[in-house]
Coordinates of C-alpha atoms and ligand atoms in Angstrom, one line a residue:
X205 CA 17.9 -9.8 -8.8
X206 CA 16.8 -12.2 -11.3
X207 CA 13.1 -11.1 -12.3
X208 CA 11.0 -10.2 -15.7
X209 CA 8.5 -8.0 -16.5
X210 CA 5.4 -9.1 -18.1
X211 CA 4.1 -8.5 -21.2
X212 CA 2.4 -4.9 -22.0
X213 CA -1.3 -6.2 -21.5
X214 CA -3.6 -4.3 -18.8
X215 CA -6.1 -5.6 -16.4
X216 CA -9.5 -4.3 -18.3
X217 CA -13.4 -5.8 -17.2
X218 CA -11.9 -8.8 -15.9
X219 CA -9.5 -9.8 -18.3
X220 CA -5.7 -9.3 -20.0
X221 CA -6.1 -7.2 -23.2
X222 CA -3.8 -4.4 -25.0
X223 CA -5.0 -1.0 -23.9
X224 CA -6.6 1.2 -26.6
X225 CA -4.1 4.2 -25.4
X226 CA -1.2 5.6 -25.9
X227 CA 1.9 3.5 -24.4
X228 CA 3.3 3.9 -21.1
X229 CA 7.1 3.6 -20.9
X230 CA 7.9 2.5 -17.7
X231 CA 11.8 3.7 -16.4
X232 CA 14.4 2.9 -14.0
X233 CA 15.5 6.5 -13.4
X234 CA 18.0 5.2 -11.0
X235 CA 20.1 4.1 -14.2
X236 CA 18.3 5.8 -16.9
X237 CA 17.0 2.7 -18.2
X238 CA 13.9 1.5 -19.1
X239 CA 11.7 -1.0 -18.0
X240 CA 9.0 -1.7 -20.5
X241 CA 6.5 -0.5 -22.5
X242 CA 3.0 -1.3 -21.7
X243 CA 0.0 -0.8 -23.6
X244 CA -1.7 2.1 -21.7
X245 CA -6.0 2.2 -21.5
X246 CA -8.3 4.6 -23.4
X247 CA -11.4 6.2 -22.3
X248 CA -12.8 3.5 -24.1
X249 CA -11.2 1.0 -22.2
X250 CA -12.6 2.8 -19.3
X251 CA -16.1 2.4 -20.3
X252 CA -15.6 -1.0 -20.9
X253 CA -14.2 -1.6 -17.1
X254 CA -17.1 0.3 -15.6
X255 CA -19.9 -1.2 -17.8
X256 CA -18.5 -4.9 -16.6
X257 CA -17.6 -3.8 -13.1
X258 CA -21.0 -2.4 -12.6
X259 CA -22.6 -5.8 -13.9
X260 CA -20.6 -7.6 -11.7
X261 CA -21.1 -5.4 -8.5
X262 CA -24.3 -5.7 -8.7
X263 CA -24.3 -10.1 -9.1
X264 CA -25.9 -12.2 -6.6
X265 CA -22.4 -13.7 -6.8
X266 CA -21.1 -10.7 -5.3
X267 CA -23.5 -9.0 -3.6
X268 CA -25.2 -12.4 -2.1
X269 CA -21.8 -12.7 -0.1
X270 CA -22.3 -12.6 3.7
X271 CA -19.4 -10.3 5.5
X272 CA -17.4 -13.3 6.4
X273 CA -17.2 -14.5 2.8
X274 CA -16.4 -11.3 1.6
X275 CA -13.6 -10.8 4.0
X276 CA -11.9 -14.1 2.7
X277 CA -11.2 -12.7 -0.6
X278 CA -9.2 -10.0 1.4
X279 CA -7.5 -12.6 3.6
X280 CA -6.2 -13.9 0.4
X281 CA -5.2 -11.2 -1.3
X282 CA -3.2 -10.7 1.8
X283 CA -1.9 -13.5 1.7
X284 CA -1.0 -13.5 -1.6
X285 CA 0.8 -10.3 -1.6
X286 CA 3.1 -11.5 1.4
X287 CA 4.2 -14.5 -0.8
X288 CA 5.2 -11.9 -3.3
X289 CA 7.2 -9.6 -1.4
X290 CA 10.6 -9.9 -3.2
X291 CA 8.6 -9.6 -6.5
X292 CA 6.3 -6.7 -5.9
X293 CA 9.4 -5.3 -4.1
X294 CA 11.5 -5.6 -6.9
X295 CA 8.3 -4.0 -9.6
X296 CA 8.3 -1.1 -7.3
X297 CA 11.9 -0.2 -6.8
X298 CA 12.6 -0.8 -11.0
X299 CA 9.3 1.4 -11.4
X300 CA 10.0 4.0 -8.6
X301 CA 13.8 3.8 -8.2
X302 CA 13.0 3.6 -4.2
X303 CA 15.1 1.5 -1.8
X304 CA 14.5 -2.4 -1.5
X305 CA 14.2 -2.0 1.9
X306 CA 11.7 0.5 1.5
X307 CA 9.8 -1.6 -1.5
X308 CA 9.7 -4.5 0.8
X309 CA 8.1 -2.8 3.8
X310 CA 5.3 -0.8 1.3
X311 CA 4.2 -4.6 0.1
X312 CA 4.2 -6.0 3.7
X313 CA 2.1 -2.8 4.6
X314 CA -0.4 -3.6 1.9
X315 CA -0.8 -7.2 2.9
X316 CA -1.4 -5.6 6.8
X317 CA -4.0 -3.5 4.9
X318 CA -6.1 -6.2 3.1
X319 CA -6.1 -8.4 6.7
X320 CA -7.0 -5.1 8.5
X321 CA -10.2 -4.5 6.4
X322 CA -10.9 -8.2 6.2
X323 CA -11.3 -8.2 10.0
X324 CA -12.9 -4.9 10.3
X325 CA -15.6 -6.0 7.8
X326 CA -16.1 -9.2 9.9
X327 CA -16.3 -7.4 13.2
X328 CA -18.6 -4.2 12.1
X329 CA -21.6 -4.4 13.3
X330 CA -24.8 -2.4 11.9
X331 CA -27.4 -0.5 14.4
X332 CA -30.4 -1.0 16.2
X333 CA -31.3 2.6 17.2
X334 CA -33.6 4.1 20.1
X335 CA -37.1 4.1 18.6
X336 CA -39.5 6.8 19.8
X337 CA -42.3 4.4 18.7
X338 CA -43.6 1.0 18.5
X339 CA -41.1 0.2 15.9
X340 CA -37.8 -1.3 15.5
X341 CA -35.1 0.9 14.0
X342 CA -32.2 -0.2 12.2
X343 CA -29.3 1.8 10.7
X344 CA -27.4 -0.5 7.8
X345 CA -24.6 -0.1 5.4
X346 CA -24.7 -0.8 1.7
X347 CA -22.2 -0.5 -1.2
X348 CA -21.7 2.3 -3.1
X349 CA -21.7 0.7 -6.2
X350 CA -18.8 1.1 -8.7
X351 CA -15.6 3.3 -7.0
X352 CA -12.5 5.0 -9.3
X353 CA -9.5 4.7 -7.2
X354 CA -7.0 7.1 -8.2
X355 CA -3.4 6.7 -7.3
X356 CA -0.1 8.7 -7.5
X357 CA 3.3 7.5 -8.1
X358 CA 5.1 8.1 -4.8
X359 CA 4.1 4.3 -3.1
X360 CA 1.7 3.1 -5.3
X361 CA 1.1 -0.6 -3.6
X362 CA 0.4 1.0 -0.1
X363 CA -2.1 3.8 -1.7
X364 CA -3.2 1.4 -4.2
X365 CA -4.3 -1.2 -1.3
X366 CA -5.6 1.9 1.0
X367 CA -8.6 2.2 -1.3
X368 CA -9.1 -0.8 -3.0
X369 CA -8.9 -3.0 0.2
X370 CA -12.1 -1.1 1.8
X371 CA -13.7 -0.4 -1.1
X372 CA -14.1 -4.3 -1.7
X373 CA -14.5 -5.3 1.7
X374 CA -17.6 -3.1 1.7
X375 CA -19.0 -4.5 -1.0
X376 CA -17.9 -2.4 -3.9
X377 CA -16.6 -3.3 -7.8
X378 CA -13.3 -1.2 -7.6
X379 CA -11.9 0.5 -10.9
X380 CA -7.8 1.5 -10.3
X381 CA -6.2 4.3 -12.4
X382 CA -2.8 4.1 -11.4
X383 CA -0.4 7.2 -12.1
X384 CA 1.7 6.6 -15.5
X385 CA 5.2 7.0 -14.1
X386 CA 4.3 4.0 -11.9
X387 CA 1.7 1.6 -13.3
X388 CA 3.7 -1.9 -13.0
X389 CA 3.0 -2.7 -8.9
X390 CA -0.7 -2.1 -9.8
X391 CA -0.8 -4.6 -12.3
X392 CA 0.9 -7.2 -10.2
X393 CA -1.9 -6.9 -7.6
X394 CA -4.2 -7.3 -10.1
X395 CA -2.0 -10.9 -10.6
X396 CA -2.7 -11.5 -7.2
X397 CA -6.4 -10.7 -7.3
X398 CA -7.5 -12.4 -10.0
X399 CA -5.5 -15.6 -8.7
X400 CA -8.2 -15.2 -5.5
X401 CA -11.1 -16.1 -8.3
X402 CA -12.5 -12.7 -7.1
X403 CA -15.3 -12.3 -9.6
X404 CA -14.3 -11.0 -12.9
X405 CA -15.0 -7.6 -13.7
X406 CA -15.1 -6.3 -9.9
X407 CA -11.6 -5.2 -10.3
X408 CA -9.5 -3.4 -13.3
X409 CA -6.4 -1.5 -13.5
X410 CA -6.1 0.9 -15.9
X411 CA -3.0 2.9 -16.3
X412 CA -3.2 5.6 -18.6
X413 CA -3.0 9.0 -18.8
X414 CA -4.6 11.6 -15.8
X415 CA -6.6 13.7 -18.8
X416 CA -8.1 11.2 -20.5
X417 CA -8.7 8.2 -18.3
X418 CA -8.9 9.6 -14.4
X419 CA -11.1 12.3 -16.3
X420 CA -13.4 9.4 -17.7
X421 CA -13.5 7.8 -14.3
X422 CA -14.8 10.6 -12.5
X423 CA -17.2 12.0 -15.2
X424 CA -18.6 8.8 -15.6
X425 CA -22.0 8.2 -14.8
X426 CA -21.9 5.0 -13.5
X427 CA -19.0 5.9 -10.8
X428 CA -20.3 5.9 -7.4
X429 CA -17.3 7.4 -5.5
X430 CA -14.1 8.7 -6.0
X431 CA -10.9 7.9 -4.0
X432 CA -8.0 10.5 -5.1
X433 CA -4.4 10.3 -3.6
X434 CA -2.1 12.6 -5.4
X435 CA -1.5 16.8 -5.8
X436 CA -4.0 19.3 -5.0
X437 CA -4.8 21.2 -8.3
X438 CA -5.2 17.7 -9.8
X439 CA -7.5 17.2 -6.9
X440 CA -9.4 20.5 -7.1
X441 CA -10.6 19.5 -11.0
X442 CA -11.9 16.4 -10.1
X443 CA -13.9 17.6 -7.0
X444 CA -15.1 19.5 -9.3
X445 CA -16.0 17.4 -11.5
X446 CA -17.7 15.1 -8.8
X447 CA -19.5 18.1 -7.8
X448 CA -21.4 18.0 -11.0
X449 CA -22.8 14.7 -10.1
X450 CA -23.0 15.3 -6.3
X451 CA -20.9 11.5 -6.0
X452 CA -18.6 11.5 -3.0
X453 CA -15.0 12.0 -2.8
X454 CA -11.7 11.9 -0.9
X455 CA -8.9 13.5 -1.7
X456 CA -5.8 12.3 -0.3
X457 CA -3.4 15.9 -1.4
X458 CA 0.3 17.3 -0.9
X459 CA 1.7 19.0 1.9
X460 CA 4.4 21.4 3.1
X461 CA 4.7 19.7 6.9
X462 CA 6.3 21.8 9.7
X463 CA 8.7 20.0 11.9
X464 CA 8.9 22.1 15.4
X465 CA 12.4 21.8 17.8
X466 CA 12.4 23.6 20.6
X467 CA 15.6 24.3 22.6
X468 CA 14.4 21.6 25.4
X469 CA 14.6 18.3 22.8
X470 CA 16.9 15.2 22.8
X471 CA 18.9 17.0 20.1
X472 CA 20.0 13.6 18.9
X473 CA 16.3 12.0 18.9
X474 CA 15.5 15.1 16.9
X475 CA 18.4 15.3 14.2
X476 CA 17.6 11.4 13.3
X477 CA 14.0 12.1 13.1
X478 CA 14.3 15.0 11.0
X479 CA 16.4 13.5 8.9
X480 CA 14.3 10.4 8.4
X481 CA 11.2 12.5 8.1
X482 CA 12.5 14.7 5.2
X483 CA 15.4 12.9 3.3
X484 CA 13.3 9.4 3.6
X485 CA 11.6 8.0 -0.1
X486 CA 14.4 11.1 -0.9
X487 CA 11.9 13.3 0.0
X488 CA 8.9 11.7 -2.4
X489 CA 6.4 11.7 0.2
X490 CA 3.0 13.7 1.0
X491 CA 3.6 14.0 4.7
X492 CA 8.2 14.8 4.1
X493 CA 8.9 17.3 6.7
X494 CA 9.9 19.9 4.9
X495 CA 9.6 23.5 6.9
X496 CA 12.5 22.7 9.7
X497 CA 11.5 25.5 12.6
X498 CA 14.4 25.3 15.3
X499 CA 14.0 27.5 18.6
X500 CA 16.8 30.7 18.2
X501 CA 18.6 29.9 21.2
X502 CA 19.7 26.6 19.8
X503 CA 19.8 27.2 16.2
X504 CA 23.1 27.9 15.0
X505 CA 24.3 24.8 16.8
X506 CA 21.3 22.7 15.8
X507 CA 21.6 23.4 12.2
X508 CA 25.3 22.5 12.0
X509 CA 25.0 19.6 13.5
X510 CA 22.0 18.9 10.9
X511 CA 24.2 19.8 8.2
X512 CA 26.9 17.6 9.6
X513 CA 24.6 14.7 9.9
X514 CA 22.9 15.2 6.4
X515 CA 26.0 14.9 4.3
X516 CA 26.8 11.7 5.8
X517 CA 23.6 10.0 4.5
X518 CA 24.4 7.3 1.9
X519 CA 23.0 8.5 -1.9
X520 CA 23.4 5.9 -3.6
X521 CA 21.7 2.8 -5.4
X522 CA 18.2 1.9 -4.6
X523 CA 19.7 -2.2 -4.8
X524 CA 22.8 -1.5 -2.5
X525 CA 21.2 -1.8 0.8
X526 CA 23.9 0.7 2.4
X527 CA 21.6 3.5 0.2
X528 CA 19.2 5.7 2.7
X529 CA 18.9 8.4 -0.2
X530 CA 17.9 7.1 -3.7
X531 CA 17.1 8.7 -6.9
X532 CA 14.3 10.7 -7.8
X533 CA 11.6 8.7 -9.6
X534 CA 12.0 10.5 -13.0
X535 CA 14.5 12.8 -14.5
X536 CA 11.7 15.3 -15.3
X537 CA 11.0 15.4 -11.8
X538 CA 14.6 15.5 -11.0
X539 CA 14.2 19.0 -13.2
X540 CA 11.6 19.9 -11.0
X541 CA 13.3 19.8 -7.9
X542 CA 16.6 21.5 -9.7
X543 CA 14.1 24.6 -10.3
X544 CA 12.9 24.8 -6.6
X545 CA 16.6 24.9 -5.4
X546 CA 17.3 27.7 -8.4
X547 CA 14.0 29.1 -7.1
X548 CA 15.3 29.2 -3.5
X549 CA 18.8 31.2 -4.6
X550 CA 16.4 33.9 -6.6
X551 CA 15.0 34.0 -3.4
X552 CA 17.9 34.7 -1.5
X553 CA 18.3 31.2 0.0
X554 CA 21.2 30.0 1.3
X555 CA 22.2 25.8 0.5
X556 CA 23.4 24.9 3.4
X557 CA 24.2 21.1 2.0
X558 CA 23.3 19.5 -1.2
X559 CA 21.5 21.5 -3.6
X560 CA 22.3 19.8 -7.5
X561 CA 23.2 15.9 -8.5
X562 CA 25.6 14.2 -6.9
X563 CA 29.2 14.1 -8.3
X564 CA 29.8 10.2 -7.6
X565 CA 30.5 8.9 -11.6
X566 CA 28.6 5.5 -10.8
X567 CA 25.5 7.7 -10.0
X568 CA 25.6 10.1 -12.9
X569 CA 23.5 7.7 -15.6
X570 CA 20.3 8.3 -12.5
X571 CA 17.9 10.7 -11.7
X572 CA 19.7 11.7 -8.0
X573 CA 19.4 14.9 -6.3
X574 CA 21.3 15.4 -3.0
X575 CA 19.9 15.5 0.0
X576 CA 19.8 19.6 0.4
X577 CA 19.2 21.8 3.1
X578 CA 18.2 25.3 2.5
X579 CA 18.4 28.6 5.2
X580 CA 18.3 32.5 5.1
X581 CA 15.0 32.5 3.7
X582 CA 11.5 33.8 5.2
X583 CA 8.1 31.5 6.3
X584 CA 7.0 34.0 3.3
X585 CA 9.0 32.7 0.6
X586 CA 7.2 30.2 -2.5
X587 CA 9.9 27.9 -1.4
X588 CA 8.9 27.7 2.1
X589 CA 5.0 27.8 1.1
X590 CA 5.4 25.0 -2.3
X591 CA 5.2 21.7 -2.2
X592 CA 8.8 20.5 -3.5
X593 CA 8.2 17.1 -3.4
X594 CA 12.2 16.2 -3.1
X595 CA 15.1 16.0 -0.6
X596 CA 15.1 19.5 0.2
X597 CA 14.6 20.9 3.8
X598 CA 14.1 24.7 4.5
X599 CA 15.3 26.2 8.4
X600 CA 13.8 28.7 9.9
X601 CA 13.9 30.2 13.4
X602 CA 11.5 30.7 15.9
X603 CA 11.3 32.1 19.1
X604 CA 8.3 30.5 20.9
X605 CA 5.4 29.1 21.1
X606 CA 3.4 32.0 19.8
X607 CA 5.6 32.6 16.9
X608 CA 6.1 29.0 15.8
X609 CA 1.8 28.4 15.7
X610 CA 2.1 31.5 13.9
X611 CA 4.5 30.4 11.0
X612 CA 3.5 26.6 11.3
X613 CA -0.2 27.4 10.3
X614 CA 0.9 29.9 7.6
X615 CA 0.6 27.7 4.7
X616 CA -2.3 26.2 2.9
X617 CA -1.3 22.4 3.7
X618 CA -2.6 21.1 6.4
X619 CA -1.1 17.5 6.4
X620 CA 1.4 16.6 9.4
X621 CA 3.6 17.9 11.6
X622 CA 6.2 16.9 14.1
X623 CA 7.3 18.0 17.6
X624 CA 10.0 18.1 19.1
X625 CA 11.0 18.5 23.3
X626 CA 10.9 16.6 26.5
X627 CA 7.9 19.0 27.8
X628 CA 5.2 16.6 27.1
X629 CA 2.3 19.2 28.3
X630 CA 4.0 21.5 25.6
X631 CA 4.6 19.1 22.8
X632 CA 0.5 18.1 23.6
X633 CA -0.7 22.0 23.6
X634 CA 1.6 22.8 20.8
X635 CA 0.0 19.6 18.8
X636 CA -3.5 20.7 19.1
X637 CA -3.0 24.1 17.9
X638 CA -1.8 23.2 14.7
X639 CA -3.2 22.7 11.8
X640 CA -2.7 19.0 10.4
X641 CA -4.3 15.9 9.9
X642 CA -1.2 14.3 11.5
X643 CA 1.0 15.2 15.2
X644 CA 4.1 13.1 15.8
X645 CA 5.8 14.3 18.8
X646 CA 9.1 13.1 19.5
X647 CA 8.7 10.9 16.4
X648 CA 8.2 11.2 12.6
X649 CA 6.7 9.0 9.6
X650 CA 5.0 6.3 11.6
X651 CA 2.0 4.8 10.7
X652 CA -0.6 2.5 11.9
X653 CA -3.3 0.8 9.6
X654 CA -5.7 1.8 12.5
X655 CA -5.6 5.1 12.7
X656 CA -6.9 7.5 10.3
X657 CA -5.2 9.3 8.1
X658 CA -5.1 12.6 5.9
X659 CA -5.5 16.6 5.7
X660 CA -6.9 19.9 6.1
X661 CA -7.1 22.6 3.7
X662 CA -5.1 22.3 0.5
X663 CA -4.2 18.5 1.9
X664 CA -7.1 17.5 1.0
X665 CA -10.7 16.0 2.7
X666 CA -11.5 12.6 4.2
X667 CA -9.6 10.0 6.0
X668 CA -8.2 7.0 5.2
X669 CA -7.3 3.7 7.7
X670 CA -8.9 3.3 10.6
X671 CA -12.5 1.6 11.1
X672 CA -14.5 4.4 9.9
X673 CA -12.1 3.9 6.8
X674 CA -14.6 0.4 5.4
X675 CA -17.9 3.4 6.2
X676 CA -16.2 5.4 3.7
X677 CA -17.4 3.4 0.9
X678 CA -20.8 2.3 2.2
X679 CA -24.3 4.6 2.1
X680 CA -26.4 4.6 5.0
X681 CA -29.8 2.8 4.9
X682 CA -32.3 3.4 7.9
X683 CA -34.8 0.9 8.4
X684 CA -38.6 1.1 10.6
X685 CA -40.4 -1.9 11.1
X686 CA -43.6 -1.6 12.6
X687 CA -43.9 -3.7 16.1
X688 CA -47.5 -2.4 16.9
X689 CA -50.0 -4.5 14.2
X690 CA -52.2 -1.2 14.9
X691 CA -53.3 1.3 12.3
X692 CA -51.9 4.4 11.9
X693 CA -54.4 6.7 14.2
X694 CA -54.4 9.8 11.5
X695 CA -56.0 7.7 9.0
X696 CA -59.1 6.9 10.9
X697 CA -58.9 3.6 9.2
X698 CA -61.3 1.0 9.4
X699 CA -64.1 3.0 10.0
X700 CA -64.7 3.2 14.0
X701 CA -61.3 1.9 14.7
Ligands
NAD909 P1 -1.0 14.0 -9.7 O1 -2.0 14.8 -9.1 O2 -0.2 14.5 -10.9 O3 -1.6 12.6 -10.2 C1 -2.2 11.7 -9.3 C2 -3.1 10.8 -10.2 O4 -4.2 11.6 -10.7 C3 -2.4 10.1 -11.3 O5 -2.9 8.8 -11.4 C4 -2.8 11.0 -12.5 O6 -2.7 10.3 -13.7 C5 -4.2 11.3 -12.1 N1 -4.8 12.5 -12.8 C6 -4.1 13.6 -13.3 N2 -4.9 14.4 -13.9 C7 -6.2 13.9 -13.7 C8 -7.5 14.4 -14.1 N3 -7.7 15.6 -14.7 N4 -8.6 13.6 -13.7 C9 -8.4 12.5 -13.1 N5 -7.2 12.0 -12.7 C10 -6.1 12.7 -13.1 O7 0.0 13.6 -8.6 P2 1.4 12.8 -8.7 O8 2.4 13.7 -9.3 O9 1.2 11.5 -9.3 O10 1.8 12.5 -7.1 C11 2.4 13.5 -6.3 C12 1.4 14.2 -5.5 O11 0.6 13.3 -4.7 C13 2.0 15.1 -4.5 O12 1.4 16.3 -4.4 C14 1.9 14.4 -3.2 O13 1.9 15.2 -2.0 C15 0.5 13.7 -3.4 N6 0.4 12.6 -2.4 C16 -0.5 12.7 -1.4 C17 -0.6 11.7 -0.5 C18 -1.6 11.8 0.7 O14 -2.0 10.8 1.2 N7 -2.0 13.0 1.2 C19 0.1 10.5 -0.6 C20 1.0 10.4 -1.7 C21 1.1 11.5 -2.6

């Protein structure tokens, strides 16, 4: 595809400027090639952003805006992300190493996610509530003030556009900190912003390191919330560090997702959705379906035919659109899934299909890791309890539905799950008793802007999407006006009143 980078300048307190930090190589890990350098922000470049965002929040320009002419900055970012599919695409896959297909349908799921918010903010109303006096009372919602948007590498235009899109529509400046393997699809949407004539300074993009920058961001005083998508230690610092100044905060975290057959499923409906849930964004996803429980009486011949199925999935080029299994987005983290699968044999694992880089020589120069499927090994074991973050399932066995709860909820995640059996009364009681932000039952990975989204215990707190998702980013303001023209009886004021 015939497309260019930009130059290495950043998105800092309204305007394009080389960042005062250290510089961010951006890779193609699919061919071991780089991208591009870019010049990545400082702290200082941080203050900057937040000093100009807050001036700029808090402008009549801004803040003078009615809902409606609000929302029409979000219509048009919309907008202008759908005419920019093929480009944004194209950033993402050379930044991520992802599929095309899967580029193009992340960029038409953040323009879905500007238009939702643009419509929710014109169609929320605020509250008249019951008075237990001669009063009116109202309940409103103001902005926050200046929010830090922090965003992993995994699908950085659909997380990116999950905070920033009701974080403006509600009235906030927004400051992004995108994650350094995967900073060039933030700074196109910056492109598309600033082409909207969104007031200058309400949005930045500052890609730079977790440590210095994200730590600025949250520690700063003049941050007002803090939106985090990305691993849960990561996530445990900076709630922390919000703690300290009592600001609130989301954390979007990792998981370790239980997918549930039982021995009464459409085997075939299962083994696609299994594989699609796990092997997907080759396994780069918070909600993958990694801990595979299949029902004893139909595991031996469930798992072949899983085995079967998963070595005829297409690893291949994230540009040939035959590909369903990509590489990895970095050859550190390439590494990093190696160790699990090492970690796994120590264990007493047993690879069932995969398990190292493919042997194809046109595929040796990437990052790729073959889709790998691991048994033998106990609910117990780190492999089964760590987030791997890669194309690699573990099977167990269960033997009903006492048992599977049992080992399903024995884990610290508490991000998704899926079910599968024809015995919709079971898939339903099954669903509730499990701990997860998430259900699919008879289905995996979908995903609807209006429906909220994220997870319990180490998966983090809050939810995204949905209504309530443009709340998120307001504060609450009640209001009592007096109806009665009388004064208040306690004071005995006038005299003789
Ligand atoms: P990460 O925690 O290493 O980094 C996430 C972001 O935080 C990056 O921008 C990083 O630079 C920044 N950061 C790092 N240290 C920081 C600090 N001390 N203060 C402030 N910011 C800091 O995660 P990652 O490796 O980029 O992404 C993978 C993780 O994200 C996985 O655990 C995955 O499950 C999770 N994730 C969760 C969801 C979800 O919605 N639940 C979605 C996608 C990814």
């Amino acid at each position: 595809m015939s497309q260019e980078f930009r130059d290495d300048r950043i998105f800092v307190a309204g305007e394009w400027r080389k960042g005062g930090g250290a510089p961010i190589r951006s890779v193609f890990a699919a061919e071991g090639v780089e991208n591009t350098v870019l010049s990545g922000a400082s702290a200082a470049d941080a203050d900057a952003a937040i000093e100009r965002a807050r001036a700029a929040q808090a402008d009549p320009a801004w803040q003078g805006l009615k809902p409606h002419e609000r929302a029409s900055y979000l219509y048009r970012i919309s907008e202008g992300i759908s005419a920019n599919i093929e480009r944004i695409a194209w950033i993402q896959s050379r930044d991520t190493s992802k599929t095309l297909a899967e580029t193009r349908a992340l960029a038409a799921s953040a323009a879905g996610t500007f238009r939702y918010f643009a419509a929710v903010l014109e169609t929320s109303d605020d509250l008249l509530t019951v008075p237990r006096g001669d009063y009116l009372t109202a309940s409103v919602h103001e902005p926050l003030g200046v929010v830090a948007a922090i965003t992993p590498w995994n699908s950085p235009i659909a997380s990116d556009a999950q905070k920033v899109a009701p974080a403006l529509a509600a009235g906030n400046a927004v400051v992004l900190k995108p994650a350094s393997w995967s900073p060039l699809v933030s700074l196109e949407l910056a492109h598309i912003i600033e082409e909207t004539g969104l007031p200058p300074g309400l949005f930045s993009v500052l890609p730079g390191s977790g440590r210095e920058v994200g730590d600025r961001l949250v520690r700063h005083p003049d941050i007002a919330r803090v939106s985090f998508t990305g691993g849960t230690e990561t996530g445990r610092a900076l709630a922390r560090a919000a703690a300290d100044k009592l600001i609130p905060v989301s954390l979007e975290l990792g998981g370790k997702s239980p997918t549930i057959v039982f021995d009464d499923c459409d085997e075939d409906l299962a083994i696609a959705g299994i594989l699609f849930g796990i092997f997907s964004s080759s396994g780069q996803s918070c909600i993958a379906g990694s801990r595979l429980f299949v029902q004893d009486s139909i595991y031996d011949r469930f798992v072949a035919r899983l085995v079967e199925a998963t070595r005829a999935l297409v690893v291949g080029h994230p540009f040939d659109p035959r590909t369903q299994v990509s590489s990895l987005i970095h050859a550190d983290h390439r590494a990093s899934v190696a160790g699990y699968v090492a970690l796994a044999r120590e264990e007493g694992g047993e690879v069932l299909a995969g398990g190292g880089a493919p042997d194809a020589p046109d595929l040796a120069g990437g990052a790729y890791f073959e889709p790998t499927i691991i048994a033998g090994l106990d609910n117990s074991a780190r492999t089964c309890r760590e987030e791997i973050f890669g194309p690699v399932l573990v099977v167990m066995p269960f033997s009903g539905v006492e048992d599977v709860v049992a080992q399903a909820n024995d884990n610290d995640y508490g991000l998704a799950c899926g079910i599968w059996s024809r015995d919709q009364r079971k898939c339903w009681q099954v669903g509730r008793a499990i701990r997860a932000g998430t259900v699919w039952i008879n289905t995996y990975k979908q995903f609807s802007i209006s429906t909220p989204f994220g997870g319990d215990g180490a998966s983090g707190i809050g939810r995204e999407k949905g209504r309530a998702g443009l709340r998120a980013y307001q504060r609450q303001k009640s209001v009592y006006t007096d109806l009665s023209g009388q004064p208040h009886p306690w004071a005995r004021w006038p005299a003789g009143a």
